[in-house]
mmCIF file of C-alpha atoms in Angstrom:
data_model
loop_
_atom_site.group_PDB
_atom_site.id
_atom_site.type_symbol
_atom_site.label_atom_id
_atom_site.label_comp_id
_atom_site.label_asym_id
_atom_site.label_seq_id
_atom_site.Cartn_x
_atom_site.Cartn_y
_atom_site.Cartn_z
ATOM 1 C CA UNK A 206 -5.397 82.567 38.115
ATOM 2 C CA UNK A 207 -4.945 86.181 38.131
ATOM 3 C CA UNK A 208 -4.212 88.118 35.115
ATOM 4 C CA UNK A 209 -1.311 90.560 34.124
ATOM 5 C CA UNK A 210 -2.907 93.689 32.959
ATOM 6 C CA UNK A 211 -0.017 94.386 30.718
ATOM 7 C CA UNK A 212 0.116 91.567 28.412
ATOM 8 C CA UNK A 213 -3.493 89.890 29.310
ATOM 9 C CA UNK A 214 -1.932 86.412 28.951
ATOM 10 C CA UNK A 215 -1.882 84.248 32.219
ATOM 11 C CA UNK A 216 1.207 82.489 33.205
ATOM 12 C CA UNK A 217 1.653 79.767 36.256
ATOM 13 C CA UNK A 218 3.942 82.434 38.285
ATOM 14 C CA UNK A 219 0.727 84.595 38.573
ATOM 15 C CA UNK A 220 -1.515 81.987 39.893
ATOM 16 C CA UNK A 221 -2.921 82.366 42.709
ATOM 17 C CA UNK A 222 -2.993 78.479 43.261
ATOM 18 C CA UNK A 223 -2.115 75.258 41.235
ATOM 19 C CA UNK A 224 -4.033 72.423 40.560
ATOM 20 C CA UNK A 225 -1.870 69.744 38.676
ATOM 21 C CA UNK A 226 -3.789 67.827 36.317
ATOM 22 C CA UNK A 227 -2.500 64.417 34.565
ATOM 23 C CA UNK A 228 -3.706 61.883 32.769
ATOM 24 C CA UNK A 229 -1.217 58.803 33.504
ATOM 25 C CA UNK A 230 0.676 57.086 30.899
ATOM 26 C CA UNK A 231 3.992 55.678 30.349
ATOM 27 C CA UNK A 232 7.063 57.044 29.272
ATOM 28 C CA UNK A 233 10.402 56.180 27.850
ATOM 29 C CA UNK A 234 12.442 58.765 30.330
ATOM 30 C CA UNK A 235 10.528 58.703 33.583
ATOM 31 C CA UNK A 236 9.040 55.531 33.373
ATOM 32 C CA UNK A 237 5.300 57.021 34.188
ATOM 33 C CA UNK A 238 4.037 60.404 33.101
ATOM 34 C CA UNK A 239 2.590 60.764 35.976
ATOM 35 C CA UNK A 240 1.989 63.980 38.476
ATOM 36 C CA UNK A 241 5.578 64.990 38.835
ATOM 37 C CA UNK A 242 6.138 64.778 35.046
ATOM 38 C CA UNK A 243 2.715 66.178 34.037
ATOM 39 C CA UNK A 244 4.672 69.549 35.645
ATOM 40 C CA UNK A 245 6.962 69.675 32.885
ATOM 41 C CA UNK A 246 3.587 71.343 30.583
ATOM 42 C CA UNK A 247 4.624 74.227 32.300
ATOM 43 C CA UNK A 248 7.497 74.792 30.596
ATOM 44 C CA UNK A 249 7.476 77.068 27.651
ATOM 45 C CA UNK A 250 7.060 75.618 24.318
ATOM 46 C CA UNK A 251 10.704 75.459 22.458
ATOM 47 C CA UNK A 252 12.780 75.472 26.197
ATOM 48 C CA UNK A 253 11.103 71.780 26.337
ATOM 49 C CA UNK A 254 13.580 70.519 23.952
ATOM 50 C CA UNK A 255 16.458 72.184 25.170
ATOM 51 C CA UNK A 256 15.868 70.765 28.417
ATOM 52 C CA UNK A 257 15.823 67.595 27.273
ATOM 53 C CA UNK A 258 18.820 68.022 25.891
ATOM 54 C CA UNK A 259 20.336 69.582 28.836
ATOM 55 C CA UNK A 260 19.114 66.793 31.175
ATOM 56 C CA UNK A 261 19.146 63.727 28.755
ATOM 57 C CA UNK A 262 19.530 61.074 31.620
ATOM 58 C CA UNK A 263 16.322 59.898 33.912
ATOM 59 C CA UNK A 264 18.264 61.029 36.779
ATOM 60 C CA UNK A 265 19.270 64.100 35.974
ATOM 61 C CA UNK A 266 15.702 64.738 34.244
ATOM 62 C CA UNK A 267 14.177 63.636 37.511
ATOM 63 C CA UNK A 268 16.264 66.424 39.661
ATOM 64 C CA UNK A 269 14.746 68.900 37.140
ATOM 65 C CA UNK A 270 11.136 67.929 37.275
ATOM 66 C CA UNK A 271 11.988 68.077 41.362
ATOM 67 C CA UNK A 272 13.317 71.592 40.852
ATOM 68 C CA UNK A 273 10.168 72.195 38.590
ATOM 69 C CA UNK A 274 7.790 70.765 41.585
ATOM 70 C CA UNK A 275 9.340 73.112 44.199
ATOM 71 C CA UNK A 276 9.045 76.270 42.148
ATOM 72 C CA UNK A 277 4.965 75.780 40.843
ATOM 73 C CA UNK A 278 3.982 74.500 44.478
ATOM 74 C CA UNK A 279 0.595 72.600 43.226
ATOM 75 C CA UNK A 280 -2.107 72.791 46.032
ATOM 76 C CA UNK A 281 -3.329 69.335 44.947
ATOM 77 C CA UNK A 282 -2.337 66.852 42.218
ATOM 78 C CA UNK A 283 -5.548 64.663 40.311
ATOM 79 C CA UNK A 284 -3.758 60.932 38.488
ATOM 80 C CA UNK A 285 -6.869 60.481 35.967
ATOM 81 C CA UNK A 286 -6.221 56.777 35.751
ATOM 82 C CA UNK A 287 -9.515 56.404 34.387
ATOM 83 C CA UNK A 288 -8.615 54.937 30.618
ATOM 84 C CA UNK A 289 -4.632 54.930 31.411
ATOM 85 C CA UNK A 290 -2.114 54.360 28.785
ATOM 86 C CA UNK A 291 0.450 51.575 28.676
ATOM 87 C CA UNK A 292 2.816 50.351 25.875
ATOM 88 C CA UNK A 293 4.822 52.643 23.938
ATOM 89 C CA UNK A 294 4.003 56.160 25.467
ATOM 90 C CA UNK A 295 3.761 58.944 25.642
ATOM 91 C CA UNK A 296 2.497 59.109 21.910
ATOM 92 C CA UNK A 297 1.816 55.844 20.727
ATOM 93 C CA UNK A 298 0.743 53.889 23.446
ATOM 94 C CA UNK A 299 -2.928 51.967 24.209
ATOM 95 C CA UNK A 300 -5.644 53.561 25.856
ATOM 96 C CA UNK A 301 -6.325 50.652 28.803
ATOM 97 C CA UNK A 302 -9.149 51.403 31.312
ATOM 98 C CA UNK A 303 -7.861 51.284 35.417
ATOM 99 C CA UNK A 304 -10.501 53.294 36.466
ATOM 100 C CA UNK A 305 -8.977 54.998 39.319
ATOM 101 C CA UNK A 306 -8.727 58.863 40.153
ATOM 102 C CA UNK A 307 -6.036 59.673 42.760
ATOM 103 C CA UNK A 308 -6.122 63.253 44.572
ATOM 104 C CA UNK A 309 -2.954 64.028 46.860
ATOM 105 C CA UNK A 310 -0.891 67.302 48.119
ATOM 106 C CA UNK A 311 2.294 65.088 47.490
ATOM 107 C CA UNK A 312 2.666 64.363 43.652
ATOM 108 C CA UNK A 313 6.236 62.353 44.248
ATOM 109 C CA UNK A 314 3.484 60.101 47.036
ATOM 110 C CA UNK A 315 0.744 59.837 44.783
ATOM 111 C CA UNK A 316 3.011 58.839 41.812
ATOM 112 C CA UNK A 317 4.220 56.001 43.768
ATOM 113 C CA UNK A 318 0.854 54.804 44.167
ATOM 114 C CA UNK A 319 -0.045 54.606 40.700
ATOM 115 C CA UNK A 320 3.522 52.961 39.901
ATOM 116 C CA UNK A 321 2.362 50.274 43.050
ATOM 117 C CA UNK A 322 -0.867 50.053 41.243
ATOM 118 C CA UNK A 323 0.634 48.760 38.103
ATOM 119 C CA UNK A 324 3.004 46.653 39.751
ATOM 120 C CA UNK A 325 6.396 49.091 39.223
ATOM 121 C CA UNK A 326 8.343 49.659 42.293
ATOM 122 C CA UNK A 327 8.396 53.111 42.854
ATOM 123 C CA UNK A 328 12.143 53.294 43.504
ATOM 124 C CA UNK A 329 11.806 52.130 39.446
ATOM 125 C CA UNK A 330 10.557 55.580 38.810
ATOM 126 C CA UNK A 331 12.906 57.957 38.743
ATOM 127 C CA UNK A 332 10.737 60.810 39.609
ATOM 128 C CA UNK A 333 9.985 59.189 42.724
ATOM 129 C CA UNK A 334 13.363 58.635 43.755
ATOM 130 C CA UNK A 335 14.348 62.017 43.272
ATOM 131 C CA UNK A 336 11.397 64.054 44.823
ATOM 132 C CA UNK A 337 12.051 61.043 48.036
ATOM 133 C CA UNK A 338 15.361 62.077 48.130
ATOM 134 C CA UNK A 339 15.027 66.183 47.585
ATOM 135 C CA UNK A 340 12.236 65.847 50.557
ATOM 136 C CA UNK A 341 9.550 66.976 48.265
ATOM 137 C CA UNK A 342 7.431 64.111 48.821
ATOM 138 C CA UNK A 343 6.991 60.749 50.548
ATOM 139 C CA UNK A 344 7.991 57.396 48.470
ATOM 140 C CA UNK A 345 7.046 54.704 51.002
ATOM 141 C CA UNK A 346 3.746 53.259 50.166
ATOM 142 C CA UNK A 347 3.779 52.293 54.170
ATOM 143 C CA UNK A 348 3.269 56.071 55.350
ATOM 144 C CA UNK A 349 0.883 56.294 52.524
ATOM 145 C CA UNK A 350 -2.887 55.856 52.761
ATOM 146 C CA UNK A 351 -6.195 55.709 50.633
ATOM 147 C CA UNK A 352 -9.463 56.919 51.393
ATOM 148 C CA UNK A 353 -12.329 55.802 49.219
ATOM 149 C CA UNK A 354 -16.133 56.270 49.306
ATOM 150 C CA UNK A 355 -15.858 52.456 51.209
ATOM 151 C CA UNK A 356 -13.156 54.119 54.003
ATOM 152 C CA UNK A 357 -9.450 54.700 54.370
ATOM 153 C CA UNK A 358 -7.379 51.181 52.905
ATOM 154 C CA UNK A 359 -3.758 50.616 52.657
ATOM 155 C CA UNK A 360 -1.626 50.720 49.344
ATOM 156 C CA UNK A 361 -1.839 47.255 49.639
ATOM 157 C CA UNK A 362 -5.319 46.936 49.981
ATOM 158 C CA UNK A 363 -5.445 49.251 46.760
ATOM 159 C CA UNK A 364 -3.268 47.295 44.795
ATOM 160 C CA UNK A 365 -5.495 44.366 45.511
ATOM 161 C CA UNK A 366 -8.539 45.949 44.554
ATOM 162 C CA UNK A 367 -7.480 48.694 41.557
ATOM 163 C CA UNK A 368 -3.998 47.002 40.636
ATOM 164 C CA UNK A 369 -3.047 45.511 36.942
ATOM 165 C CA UNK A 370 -0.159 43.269 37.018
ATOM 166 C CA UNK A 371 -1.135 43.080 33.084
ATOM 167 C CA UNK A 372 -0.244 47.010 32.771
ATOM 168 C CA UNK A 373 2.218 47.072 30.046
ATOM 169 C CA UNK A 374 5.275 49.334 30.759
ATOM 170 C CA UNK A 375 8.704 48.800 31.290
ATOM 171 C CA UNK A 376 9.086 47.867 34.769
ATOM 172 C CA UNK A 377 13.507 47.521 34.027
ATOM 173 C CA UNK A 378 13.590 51.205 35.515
ATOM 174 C CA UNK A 379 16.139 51.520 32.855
ATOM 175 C CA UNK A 380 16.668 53.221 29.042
ATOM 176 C CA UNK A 381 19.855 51.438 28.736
ATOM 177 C CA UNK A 382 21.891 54.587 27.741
ATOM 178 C CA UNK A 383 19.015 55.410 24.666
ATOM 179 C CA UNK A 384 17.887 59.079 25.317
ATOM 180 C CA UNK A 385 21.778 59.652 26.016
ATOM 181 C CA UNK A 386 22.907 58.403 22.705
ATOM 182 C CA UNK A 387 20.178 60.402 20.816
ATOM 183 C CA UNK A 388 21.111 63.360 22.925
ATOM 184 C CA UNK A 389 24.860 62.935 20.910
ATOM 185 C CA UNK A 390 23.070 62.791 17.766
ATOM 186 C CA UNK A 391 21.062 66.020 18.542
ATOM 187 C CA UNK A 392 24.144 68.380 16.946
ATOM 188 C CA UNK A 393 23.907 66.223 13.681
ATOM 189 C CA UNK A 394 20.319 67.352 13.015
ATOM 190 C CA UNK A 395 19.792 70.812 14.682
ATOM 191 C CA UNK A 396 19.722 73.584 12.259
ATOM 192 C CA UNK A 397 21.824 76.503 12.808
ATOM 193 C CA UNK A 398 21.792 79.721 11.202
ATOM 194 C CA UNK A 399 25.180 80.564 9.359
ATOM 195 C CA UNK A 400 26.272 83.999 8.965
ATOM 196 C CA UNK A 401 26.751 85.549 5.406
ATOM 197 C CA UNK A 402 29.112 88.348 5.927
ATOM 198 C CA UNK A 403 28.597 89.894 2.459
#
C-alpha cells in the first residue's frame, strides 16, 4: 500500500494491490459473510449504516457489494474457514472448526465453494447470484476446481472430504421481508438535529 504524503493515512484507492481477507461466517442479509461481503470493511465507518439503509433488501445489497467488488479489484481472496462460524452471525454466532483455507482470484467462485461446502446452494447466496449475473465471477461449482497439497479435486470431491451438512445457517436463502421492515423503523429511532432559530 502506498502512502499519501499529505494526510499519511492509507486508504484502499491508493493500494497498489488488494488482498481480501475473510474469516467466514454467517449472516442474516447475505446468507455467508464470505469474500464478496468481507469487501464491505472497506467502506468508511458511519456510510456502513446508511448503506444499509439505502440497500435494505439481499438483492439490492448484493448489487452493491458487486459494485463494491468491481471498484477495489482484489488480486486474490483467502476464506479462513479454519474455526468458521455458524448460528446466529455475524455477532453472536458459534465458533465451529471446518478447517479449510480457500485462495481464489474470483471471490463470487470461491464463495460458492464455501456455501457448497456447507451444503447451501450457491444460487441461495445472494452475493453469488449477483456477482454470476454482473460477470464478476463464476457461480457454477462445475467450471470450478480445487487444488490441494494431495492434487487438483472437484467441488464435489471437496464437499466429500471438507463438507458439514451439520453447518448451522439458514439454508431458506430468504429474510422473509425482516431487514426491510427494520429499515421502516430506522426514521423512528434516528436522531436528528433540530434547528433553534433564536
Amino acid at each position: 500500500i502506498t502512502k499519501d504524503p499529505k494526510s499519511q493515512e492509507l486508504t484502499i484507492a491508493q493500494a497498489d494491490l488488494v488482498v481480501n481477507l475473510a474469516k467466514v461466517k454467517t449472516h442474516g442479509m447475505p446468507t455467508l459473510s464470505a469474500g464478496m461481503k468481507n469487501l464491505f470493511g472497506c467502506v468508511p465507518g458511519l456510510q456502513k449504516p446508511e448503506l444499509h439503509y439505502r440497500y435494505p433488501n439481499q438483492q439490492a445489497f448484493a448489487g452493491m457489494l458487486v459494485d463494491l467488488d468491481e471498484l477495489v479489484a482484489p488480486a486474490v481472496t483467502v476464506l479462513d474457514g479454519i474455526v468458521a462460524m455458524e448460528g446466529n452471525g455475524p455477532s453472536s454466532g458459534t465458533p465451529t472448526p471446518m478447517n479449510v483455507l480457500l485462495f481464489s482470484d474470483d471471490a463470487v467462485a470461491l464463495d460458492s465453494v464455501f456455501a457448497a461446502l456447507v451444503h447451501v446452494p450457491p444460487a441461495a447466496v445472494p452475493t453469488c447470484v449477483a456477482g454470476a449475473a454482473a460477470g464478476v465471477g463464476e457461480m457454477d461449482l462445475e467450471q470450478s476446481r480445487g487444488l490441494t497439497p494431495g492434487g487438483e479435486i472437484s467441488v464435489a470431491q471437496a464437499v466429500e472430504t471438507y463438507g458439514r451438512s451439520d453447518f448451522d445457517v439458514d439454508r431458506s436463502g430468504e429474510t422473509h421481508g425482516r431487514i426491510e421492515r427494520l429499515a421502516r423503523l430506522l426514521p423512528l429511532v434516528q436522531t436528528r438535529p433540530q434547528v433553534d432559530r433564536k
